[in-house]
Coordinates of C-alpha atoms and ligand atoms in Angstrom, one line a residue:
X1 CA -17.0 26.4 -3.7
X2 CA -16.0 27.2 -0.1
X3 CA -13.8 24.5 1.2
X4 CA -12.3 24.2 4.6
X5 CA -9.1 22.2 4.4
X6 CA -8.1 20.8 7.9
X7 CA -4.5 19.5 8.3
X8 CA -1.9 18.9 10.9
X9 CA 1.0 19.9 8.7
X10 CA 1.5 22.1 5.7
X11 CA 4.4 23.6 3.9
X12 CA 6.0 26.1 4.8
X13 CA 4.8 25.9 8.4
X14 CA 5.5 22.3 9.4
X15 CA 6.5 19.2 7.5
X16 CA 7.2 15.6 8.5
X17 CA 6.2 14.1 5.2
X18 CA 4.2 14.2 2.0
X19 CA 1.0 15.4 3.7
X20 CA 2.6 18.7 4.2
X21 CA 3.4 19.1 0.6
X22 CA -0.2 18.1 -0.4
X23 CA -1.7 20.5 2.1
X24 CA 0.0 23.4 0.4
X25 CA -0.2 22.4 -3.3
X26 CA -3.8 21.2 -3.4
X27 CA -5.4 24.2 -1.7
X28 CA -3.4 26.5 -3.9
X29 CA -4.3 24.6 -7.0
X30 CA -8.0 24.9 -6.0
X31 CA -7.6 28.6 -5.4
X32 CA -6.2 28.9 -8.9
X33 CA -9.3 27.2 -10.2
X34 CA -11.5 29.9 -8.5
X35 CA -12.5 28.2 -5.3
X36 CA -12.3 29.7 -1.8
X37 CA -10.1 27.5 0.3
X38 CA -9.2 28.0 4.0
X39 CA -6.4 25.9 5.4
X40 CA -7.0 25.3 9.1
X41 CA -3.8 24.2 11.0
X42 CA -2.8 24.0 14.6
X43 CA -0.6 26.8 15.9
X44 CA 2.3 24.7 17.4
X45 CA 4.3 26.9 19.7
X46 CA 7.5 26.3 17.7
X47 CA 5.9 28.3 14.9
X48 CA 6.8 31.3 16.9
X49 CA 10.3 30.9 15.5
X50 CA 9.1 31.2 11.9
X51 CA 8.0 34.8 12.5
X52 CA 4.9 34.5 10.4
X53 CA 3.0 37.7 9.6
X54 CA -0.1 36.7 11.6
X55 CA -3.1 38.7 12.8
X56 CA -5.5 37.7 15.6
X57 CA -8.6 36.5 13.9
X58 CA -10.7 36.2 16.9
X59 CA -11.4 34.0 19.9
X60 CA -14.0 31.3 20.4
X61 CA -15.3 29.2 23.3
X62 CA -15.2 25.5 22.1
X63 CA -17.5 23.1 23.9
X64 CA -15.2 21.0 26.1
X65 CA -15.5 18.9 29.3
X66 CA -15.7 21.1 32.3
X67 CA -17.4 24.0 30.5
X68 CA -15.7 25.4 27.4
X69 CA -12.2 25.9 26.2
X70 CA -11.0 29.2 24.8
X71 CA -9.1 29.1 21.6
X72 CA -7.6 31.9 19.6
X73 CA -7.5 32.0 15.9
X74 CA -4.5 33.6 14.1
X75 CA -4.8 34.4 10.5
X76 CA -2.6 34.9 7.4
X77 CA -5.6 36.2 5.5
X78 CA -5.7 39.9 6.3
X79 CA -2.5 40.9 4.7
X80 CA -2.8 38.7 1.6
X81 CA 0.0 36.5 3.0
X82 CA 1.4 35.4 -0.4
X83 CA -0.3 36.0 -3.7
X84 CA -2.2 33.1 -5.1
X85 CA -1.9 31.0 -2.0
X86 CA -4.8 29.7 0.1
X87 CA -5.0 31.6 3.4
X88 CA -4.3 29.8 6.6
X89 CA -6.2 30.0 9.9
X90 CA -4.3 28.8 12.8
X91 CA -5.9 27.3 16.0
X92 CA -4.0 28.5 19.0
X93 CA -4.3 27.0 22.4
X94 CA -1.0 27.1 24.3
X95 CA -1.8 24.4 26.7
X96 CA -2.5 21.9 23.9
X97 CA -0.1 23.0 21.2
X98 CA 3.1 23.8 23.1
X99 CA 5.0 20.7 22.0
X100 CA 8.2 19.6 20.3
X101 CA 6.6 16.5 18.6
X102 CA 2.9 17.1 17.9
X103 CA 2.2 13.5 17.0
X104 CA 4.1 11.8 19.8
X105 CA 3.2 11.1 23.4
X106 CA 5.0 13.2 25.9
X107 CA 7.1 11.5 28.5
X108 CA 4.5 11.5 31.1
X109 CA 1.3 11.5 29.1
X110 CA 0.3 9.0 26.6
X111 CA -2.9 10.7 25.7
X112 CA -1.4 14.1 25.0
X113 CA -1.6 13.9 21.2
X114 CA -5.2 12.6 21.5
X115 CA -6.3 15.6 23.5
X116 CA -4.4 18.0 21.3
X117 CA -6.0 16.8 18.0
X118 CA -9.4 16.3 19.5
X119 CA -9.4 19.9 20.5
X120 CA -8.2 20.8 17.0
X121 CA -11.0 18.8 15.4
X122 CA -13.6 20.5 17.6
X123 CA -12.2 23.9 16.6
X124 CA -12.4 22.9 13.0
X125 CA -16.2 22.3 13.5
X126 CA -16.5 25.7 15.1
X127 CA -14.7 27.5 12.2
X128 CA -16.5 25.6 9.5
X129 CA -19.7 27.0 10.9
X130 CA -18.4 30.5 11.4
X131 CA -16.8 30.7 8.0
X132 CA -19.7 29.1 6.2
X133 CA -17.8 26.1 4.7
X134 CA -19.8 24.2 2.1
X135 CA -17.5 21.2 2.5
X136 CA -14.8 20.1 5.0
X137 CA -11.8 18.3 3.6
X138 CA -10.0 16.2 6.2
X139 CA -6.6 14.6 6.2
X140 CA -5.4 11.6 8.2
X141 CA -6.0 10.7 11.8
X142 CA -5.4 14.1 13.4
X143 CA -8.6 15.3 11.8
X144 CA -10.6 12.1 12.2
X145 CA -12.9 13.3 14.9
X146 CA -14.3 16.2 12.9
X147 CA -17.3 14.2 11.6
X148 CA -18.0 13.0 15.1
X149 CA -17.9 16.4 16.7
X150 CA -19.9 17.8 13.7
X151 CA -22.7 15.3 14.7
X152 CA -22.5 16.3 18.4
X153 CA -22.4 20.0 17.5
X154 CA -25.1 19.6 14.8
X155 CA -23.1 20.9 11.9
X156 CA -24.5 19.4 8.7
X157 CA -21.6 20.4 6.4
X158 CA -20.4 17.3 4.4
X159 CA -17.0 15.9 5.0
X160 CA -14.4 14.2 2.7
X161 CA -11.8 12.2 4.6
X162 CA -8.5 11.8 2.7
X163 CA -6.2 8.8 3.7
X164 CA -2.5 9.7 3.3
X165 CA -1.2 6.7 5.2
X166 CA -3.1 3.9 6.8
X167 CA -0.1 3.1 9.0
X168 CA -0.8 6.1 11.3
X169 CA -4.1 5.7 13.1
X170 CA -4.3 7.7 16.3
X171 CA -5.5 4.8 18.5
X172 CA -5.8 5.7 22.2
X173 CA -7.0 4.0 25.3
X174 CA -10.8 4.5 25.5
X175 CA -10.2 6.4 28.8
X176 CA -9.4 9.4 26.6
X177 CA -13.0 9.7 25.5
X178 CA -14.5 11.5 28.6
X179 CA -11.6 13.8 28.6
X180 CA -12.4 15.0 25.1
X181 CA -16.1 15.2 25.4
X182 CA -17.0 12.2 23.3
X183 CA -20.1 10.4 24.8
X184 CA -19.6 6.8 25.5
X185 CA -22.2 5.7 22.9
X186 CA -19.7 6.7 20.2
X187 CA -17.6 3.9 21.4
X188 CA -19.1 1.4 19.2
X189 CA -18.1 -0.7 16.2
X190 CA -20.4 0.5 13.5
X191 CA -20.1 4.1 12.7
X192 CA -18.1 5.0 15.8
X193 CA -14.5 5.1 17.2
X194 CA -14.1 1.6 18.6
X195 CA -11.2 -0.3 16.9
X196 CA -9.9 -3.4 18.6
X197 CA -10.4 -2.1 22.1
X198 CA -9.0 1.4 21.4
X199 CA -10.6 4.7 20.6
X200 CA -9.3 5.3 17.1
X201 CA -9.3 8.7 15.3
X202 CA -8.8 7.1 12.0
X203 CA -11.8 4.8 12.6
X204 CA -14.0 7.8 13.3
X205 CA -12.8 9.5 10.0
X206 CA -13.3 6.4 7.9
X207 CA -16.6 5.4 9.3
X208 CA -18.3 8.8 9.8
X209 CA -17.2 10.9 6.8
X210 CA -19.5 11.3 3.8
X211 CA -16.8 10.3 1.4
X212 CA -13.3 8.8 1.5
X213 CA -10.4 9.3 -0.8
X214 CA -6.8 8.2 -0.9
X215 CA -3.8 9.4 -2.8
X216 CA -3.5 6.8 -5.6
X217 CA -5.8 4.4 -7.4
X218 CA -3.6 1.5 -6.6
X219 CA -3.5 2.2 -2.9
X220 CA -7.4 2.7 -3.0
X221 CA -7.6 -1.0 -4.1
X222 CA -4.8 -2.3 -1.9
X223 CA -6.3 -1.0 1.4
X224 CA -9.3 -3.1 0.9
X225 CA -7.1 -6.2 1.5
X226 CA -5.5 -7.5 4.8
X227 CA -1.9 -6.8 3.6
X228 CA -2.5 -3.1 3.3
X229 CA -5.7 -2.3 5.2
X230 CA -4.0 -2.3 8.6
X231 CA -7.1 -3.8 10.2
X232 CA -9.6 -1.5 8.3
X233 CA -9.8 -3.6 5.1
X234 CA -13.3 -4.7 6.0
X235 CA -14.6 -1.3 6.7
X236 CA -12.9 0.1 3.5
X237 CA -14.2 -2.7 1.4
X238 CA -17.8 -2.1 2.6
X239 CA -17.4 1.6 1.8
X240 CA -15.7 0.9 -1.6
X241 CA -18.4 2.9 -3.4
X242 CA -17.5 6.0 -1.4
X243 CA -13.8 5.5 -1.8
X244 CA -11.8 7.4 -4.5
X245 CA -8.2 7.1 -5.6
X246 CA -6.8 10.4 -6.7
X247 CA -3.1 10.6 -7.5
X248 CA -1.1 13.3 -5.8
X249 CA 0.8 15.8 -7.9
X250 CA 3.9 17.7 -7.0
X251 CA 4.1 21.4 -6.7
X252 CA 6.0 22.2 -9.9
X253 CA 6.7 25.7 -8.7
X254 CA 8.6 24.4 -5.7
X255 CA 10.2 21.4 -7.5
X256 CA 11.7 22.8 -10.6
X257 CA 15.3 22.0 -11.6
X258 CA 15.3 25.0 -13.9
X259 CA 14.6 27.4 -11.1
X260 CA 15.6 25.6 -7.9
X261 CA 17.9 28.0 -6.0
X262 CA 19.4 25.2 -3.9
X263 CA 20.7 23.4 -7.1
X264 CA 24.2 24.7 -8.1
X265 CA 23.5 24.6 -11.8
X266 CA 19.9 24.9 -13.0
X267 CA 18.9 22.7 -15.9
X268 CA 15.9 21.5 -17.9
X269 CA 15.0 18.7 -20.3
X270 CA 17.2 20.3 -23.0
X271 CA 20.3 20.9 -20.9
X272 CA 21.1 17.6 -19.2
X273 CA 24.8 18.5 -19.4
X274 CA 24.2 20.9 -16.6
X275 CA 22.7 18.1 -14.5
X276 CA 26.1 16.4 -14.9
X277 CA 27.8 19.5 -13.3
X278 CA 25.5 19.1 -10.3
X279 CA 26.5 15.5 -10.1
X280 CA 30.2 16.3 -10.1
X281 CA 29.6 19.0 -7.4
X282 CA 27.6 16.6 -5.3
X283 CA 30.3 13.8 -5.6
X284 CA 32.8 16.3 -4.3
X285 CA 30.4 17.3 -1.4
X286 CA 30.0 13.6 -0.5
X287 CA 33.7 12.8 -0.8
X288 CA 33.1 10.2 -3.6
X289 CA 35.1 9.8 -6.8
X290 CA 33.5 9.6 -10.2
X291 CA 34.0 6.0 -11.1
X292 CA 30.5 4.6 -10.6
X293 CA 26.8 5.4 -10.6
X294 CA 25.4 7.5 -7.8
X295 CA 22.3 6.3 -6.0
X296 CA 20.4 8.7 -3.7
X297 CA 17.8 8.2 -1.1
X298 CA 15.7 11.0 0.6
X299 CA 13.3 9.3 3.0
X300 CA 12.0 8.9 6.4
X301 CA 14.0 5.9 7.7
X302 CA 11.2 3.7 8.8
X303 CA 10.2 0.2 8.0
X304 CA 7.6 1.2 5.5
X305 CA 10.3 2.6 3.2
X306 CA 12.0 -0.7 2.6
X307 CA 15.3 0.5 4.2
X308 CA 16.0 -3.1 5.0
X309 CA 16.3 -4.0 1.3
X310 CA 18.9 -1.3 0.8
X311 CA 20.9 -2.3 3.9
X312 CA 20.8 -6.0 2.9
X313 CA 22.0 -5.1 -0.5
X314 CA 24.8 -2.7 0.4
X315 CA 27.6 -5.3 0.0
X316 CA 26.2 -6.3 -3.5
X317 CA 25.8 -2.7 -4.5
X318 CA 29.3 -1.6 -3.4
X319 CA 30.7 -4.7 -5.1
X320 CA 29.2 -3.4 -8.3
X321 CA 30.8 0.0 -8.0
X322 CA 27.7 1.9 -6.8
X323 CA 28.0 5.1 -4.7
X324 CA 25.1 5.7 -2.4
X325 CA 24.0 8.7 -0.4
X326 CA 21.2 8.6 2.1
X327 CA 19.4 11.6 3.7
X328 CA 16.8 10.8 6.2
X329 CA 15.9 10.3 9.8
X330 CA 13.8 7.9 11.8
X331 CA 14.4 4.5 13.4
X332 CA 17.6 4.3 15.4
X333 CA 18.4 0.8 14.0
X334 CA 18.5 2.1 10.4
X335 CA 20.5 5.2 11.4
X336 CA 23.0 3.1 13.2
X337 CA 23.4 0.6 10.4
X338 CA 23.9 3.3 7.8
X339 CA 26.3 5.2 10.0
X340 CA 28.4 2.0 10.3
X341 CA 28.3 1.4 6.6
X342 CA 29.4 5.0 5.9
X343 CA 32.3 4.6 8.4
X344 CA 33.3 1.3 6.9
X345 CA 33.0 2.4 3.2
X346 CA 33.5 6.2 3.2
X347 CA 34.2 6.2 -0.5
X348 CA 31.0 4.4 -1.4
X349 CA 28.4 5.2 1.3
X350 CA 27.4 8.6 2.9
X351 CA 24.5 9.0 5.3
X352 CA 23.0 12.2 6.8
X353 CA 20.4 11.9 9.6
X354 CA 18.5 15.2 9.6
X355 CA 15.9 17.1 7.7
X356 CA 17.7 19.1 5.2
X357 CA 15.7 20.7 2.3
X358 CA 18.8 22.0 0.5
X359 CA 20.7 18.7 0.6
X360 CA 17.6 16.8 -0.5
X361 CA 17.4 19.1 -3.6
X362 CA 21.1 18.6 -4.4
X363 CA 20.6 14.8 -4.1
X364 CA 17.6 14.9 -6.4
X365 CA 19.5 17.0 -8.9
X366 CA 22.9 15.3 -8.7
X367 CA 21.9 11.7 -8.4
X368 CA 21.9 9.1 -11.1
X369 CA 19.1 7.0 -9.7
X370 CA 16.7 7.4 -6.8
X371 CA 15.9 4.5 -4.5
X372 CA 12.4 3.9 -3.0
X373 CA 11.8 0.3 -2.4
X374 CA 8.8 0.8 -0.1
X375 CA 6.9 -2.1 1.5
X376 CA 3.8 0.0 0.9
X377 CA 3.4 3.5 -0.4
X378 CA 0.1 5.4 -0.5
X379 CA 1.4 7.7 -3.2
X380 CA 5.0 8.8 -2.6
X381 CA 6.3 12.2 -3.7
X382 CA 10.0 11.3 -3.7
X383 CA 9.8 9.3 -6.9
X384 CA 7.9 12.0 -8.6
X385 CA 10.3 14.7 -7.5
X386 CA 13.2 12.5 -8.7
X387 CA 11.6 12.1 -12.1
X388 CA 11.1 15.8 -12.4
X389 CA 14.8 16.2 -11.7
X390 CA 15.8 13.6 -14.4
X391 CA 16.8 11.0 -11.8
X392 CA 15.0 7.7 -12.7
X393 CA 13.6 6.1 -9.6
X394 CA 14.1 2.4 -8.7
X395 CA 10.9 1.4 -6.8
X396 CA 8.8 -1.5 -5.6
X397 CA 5.7 -1.7 -7.6
X398 CA 3.2 -0.9 -4.9
X399 CA 0.5 1.8 -4.4
X400 CA 1.4 5.1 -5.9
X401 CA 4.8 3.9 -7.0
X402 CA 3.1 1.4 -9.3
X403 CA 0.9 4.2 -10.7
X404 CA 3.8 6.6 -11.4
X405 CA 6.8 4.6 -12.5
X406 CA 6.7 2.5 -15.7
X407 CA 9.3 -0.2 -15.6
X408 CA 12.1 0.4 -18.1
X409 CA 10.4 3.6 -19.3
X410 CA 10.4 6.1 -16.5
X411 CA 12.4 4.2 -13.9
X412 CA 12.7 0.6 -12.8
X413 CA 10.3 -1.5 -10.7
X414 CA 10.2 -4.8 -8.9
X415 CA 7.3 -6.7 -7.4
X416 CA 8.5 -9.2 -4.7
X417 CA 9.3 -7.6 -1.3
X418 CA 12.8 -9.2 -1.2
X419 CA 16.4 -7.9 -1.4
X420 CA 16.9 -10.3 -4.4
X421 CA 14.1 -8.7 -6.4
X422 CA 15.4 -5.2 -5.5
X423 CA 18.9 -6.2 -6.6
X424 CA 17.5 -7.5 -9.8
X425 CA 15.9 -4.2 -10.6
X426 CA 19.1 -2.4 -9.6
X427 CA 21.0 -4.7 -12.0
X428 CA 18.8 -3.6 -14.9
X429 CA 19.3 0.0 -13.9
X430 CA 23.1 -0.4 -13.8
X431 CA 22.9 -2.1 -17.2
X432 CA 21.2 1.1 -18.6
X433 CA 23.5 3.5 -16.8
X434 CA 25.0 5.8 -19.5
X435 CA 23.8 3.3 -22.1
X436 CA 21.9 4.1 -25.4
X437 CA 18.6 4.9 -23.6
X438 CA 20.0 6.6 -20.6
X439 CA 19.4 10.2 -21.6
X440 CA 16.1 9.3 -23.3
X441 CA 14.8 7.8 -20.1
X442 CA 15.8 10.9 -18.1
X443 CA 14.0 13.1 -20.5
X444 CA 10.9 10.9 -20.5
X445 CA 10.9 11.3 -16.6
X446 CA 11.3 15.0 -16.8
X447 CA 8.5 15.4 -19.4
X448 CA 5.9 13.7 -17.2
X449 CA 3.1 16.0 -16.2
X450 CA 3.0 15.8 -12.5
X451 CA 1.4 19.2 -11.8
X452 CA -1.5 19.5 -9.5
X453 CA -3.8 20.8 -12.2
X454 CA -5.1 17.4 -13.2
X455 CA -5.5 16.1 -9.6
X456 CA -7.1 19.3 -8.4
X457 CA -9.7 18.9 -11.2
X458 CA -10.4 15.4 -10.0
X459 CA -10.9 16.7 -6.4
X460 CA -13.2 19.4 -7.7
X461 CA -15.4 16.8 -9.5
X462 CA -15.5 14.8 -6.3
X463 CA -16.5 17.8 -4.2
X464 CA -19.2 18.5 -6.8
X465 CA -20.5 14.9 -6.5
X466 CA -20.6 15.2 -2.7
X467 CA -22.4 18.5 -2.7
X468 CA -25.0 17.4 -5.3
X469 CA -25.5 14.1 -3.3
X470 CA -24.4 12.0 -6.1
Ligands
LIG1 P1 6.2 10.2 3.3 O1 5.1 11.3 3.2 O2 5.7 8.9 3.5 O3 7.3 10.7 4.1 P2 6.7 11.1 0.5 O4 7.5 10.5 -0.6 O5 5.2 11.1 0.2 O6 6.9 10.2 1.8 O7 7.1 12.5 0.9 C1 8.4 12.7 1.4 C2 8.7 14.3 1.3 O8 9.6 14.6 2.4 C3 9.4 14.5 0.1 O9 9.1 15.9 -0.3 C4 10.9 14.4 0.5 O10 11.8 15.1 -0.3 C5 10.9 14.9 1.9 N1 11.9 14.4 2.8 C6 11.9 13.2 3.4 N2 13.0 13.1 4.3 C7 13.7 14.3 4.1 C8 14.9 14.8 4.8 N3 15.6 14.1 5.7 N4 15.2 16.0 4.4 C9 14.5 16.7 3.5 N5 13.4 16.3 2.9 C10 12.9 15.1 3.2

C-alpha cells in the first residue's frame, strides 16, 4: 500500500509528546511490513538547527485566497536518509512556519496556528495527489482540514483520522475561514467545521474523514461519553461503527535498557542487579540518600496528567520515606509548587523543568516506581517505557493506562480521581517494594511485548478494510 502519513510532529524532528513517537514508529513499522509510507511534516524554521540532510523535492502552487501560495518541498528520500525508516517530505513556507511554538498563537495573532496548519493541510492534499497516495493517514487537529480541502480540490483518496488527544481541538474564530480558503457553507454543524460557534479543525477531521481511530480501546469507548468526549461525544457515538481503538506500541529500538546509551549501566530482564547500579547513580545525581523508594515522573506538567494528586500527596509520601524526582514542563502553577517542594525538602524532592531526553532515560532506568495518575490518558507512552525499563508504573485506570497496566501484576492502578485513591495505590506499591514479588513484577513488566509489530498489523487491517470499502 502507498500511505501518506501527515503529522505536525515526529521524532527526531520535533516532539512535544507521544504523537511524535508514534509518527516515527508506526510509519517505520509499516515500512518493515513492505508498505510505502511517506511522512509529510511541516518544515518549522527551527529545524534549520538540526542540519538535516535535505534535498529540494520541488515546488507547488497551492490554491489559496488571493491566488495561490508557493510552497517548497524538502525531502529526506533521495539519499536514503536512514535505512529502514519511512522517508519524510517537509512542507516549507517561511511565512507560515517560522515560529518558536507551532501550536500556539503568536503575541499579536490569535489565528496564526490556524493559518499555518490550514496551509499544511492543503499542501498534504497536493502531495497526496502528486505522490499517488492510496490512503491518507491523519493525526490530530493540525491535520483536521485535509478531508475538507480534499473535497474542495476533488481528491477522492480515502482518509483515516487518528485521535491522539481530544483535549487539543484547534478551535478558531470563524473569521479564520475566508483567510484559509474555506467556503462559508462548510461552517455547518453536520459534516462541517462548526463547533459551538468556532471553526474547529478537530471537528472537520472527525466529521469528514472516512474512518476514525484512537490510540487505545478504552479511550475509544470513553470518548463517546461526556466526561471524555470534550464536546464531541455525540458525534463520536454516532460514528462508533467507524471508530477503532488500536493500542500504541513503543519503539523498542529506541527504548531498550539493554542498549540505551544514555543509561549508565545497560541491563535486561536477566540482569536486574545492573538496574540497581543505575538507581544508585541516579540517587547521587539527585542528591538523595538510599533510605527509601524512588518515585519518578516524566511528563508534561498539565492538568490532564493528574499532577494535582502528586502535589496533594507530597507530605504523605515524604512522611513514608519516599524520594521523588520529577522531570517535565508545562503549567507555571505546577512548576512553582514543585520548585517550592524541592527547595523545602531537598533530600526527598527533586524537580527539573525542561525537556531532557537523557535525564528522562536515567529516570526510567533508575527509578523504583513511575507515577502517572492521569485524569484521562488516550494511550500514554510513559507507563509502557517505564515497564520496559523494569520500573512498575502507578497509574489511574483510565484510557490506555487501563489497557496496559494490570493492577498488582504489571504495576498498580486506582480508579477514583482523588488523592486518597492515589495514595492507596501508592501504599500497596510501598508494601511490595523489595518484597517477595518485587523482582518478579519488574520482570513481568520487562517481558511485555510492546513492540509496534502487533499494532502495525492492526492498522494494516484497518487500511485494508478502508480500501476495500468494508
Ligand atoms: P503525552 O503525549 O500526553 O505527552 P505520552 O506518555 O503519550 O504523553 O508521551 C510522552 C512522551 O514524552 C514520552 O516519550 C516521555 O518520555 C516524553 N517526555 C515527556 N516530558 C518529557 C521531558 N520533560 N523530557 C524528556 N522527555 C519527556
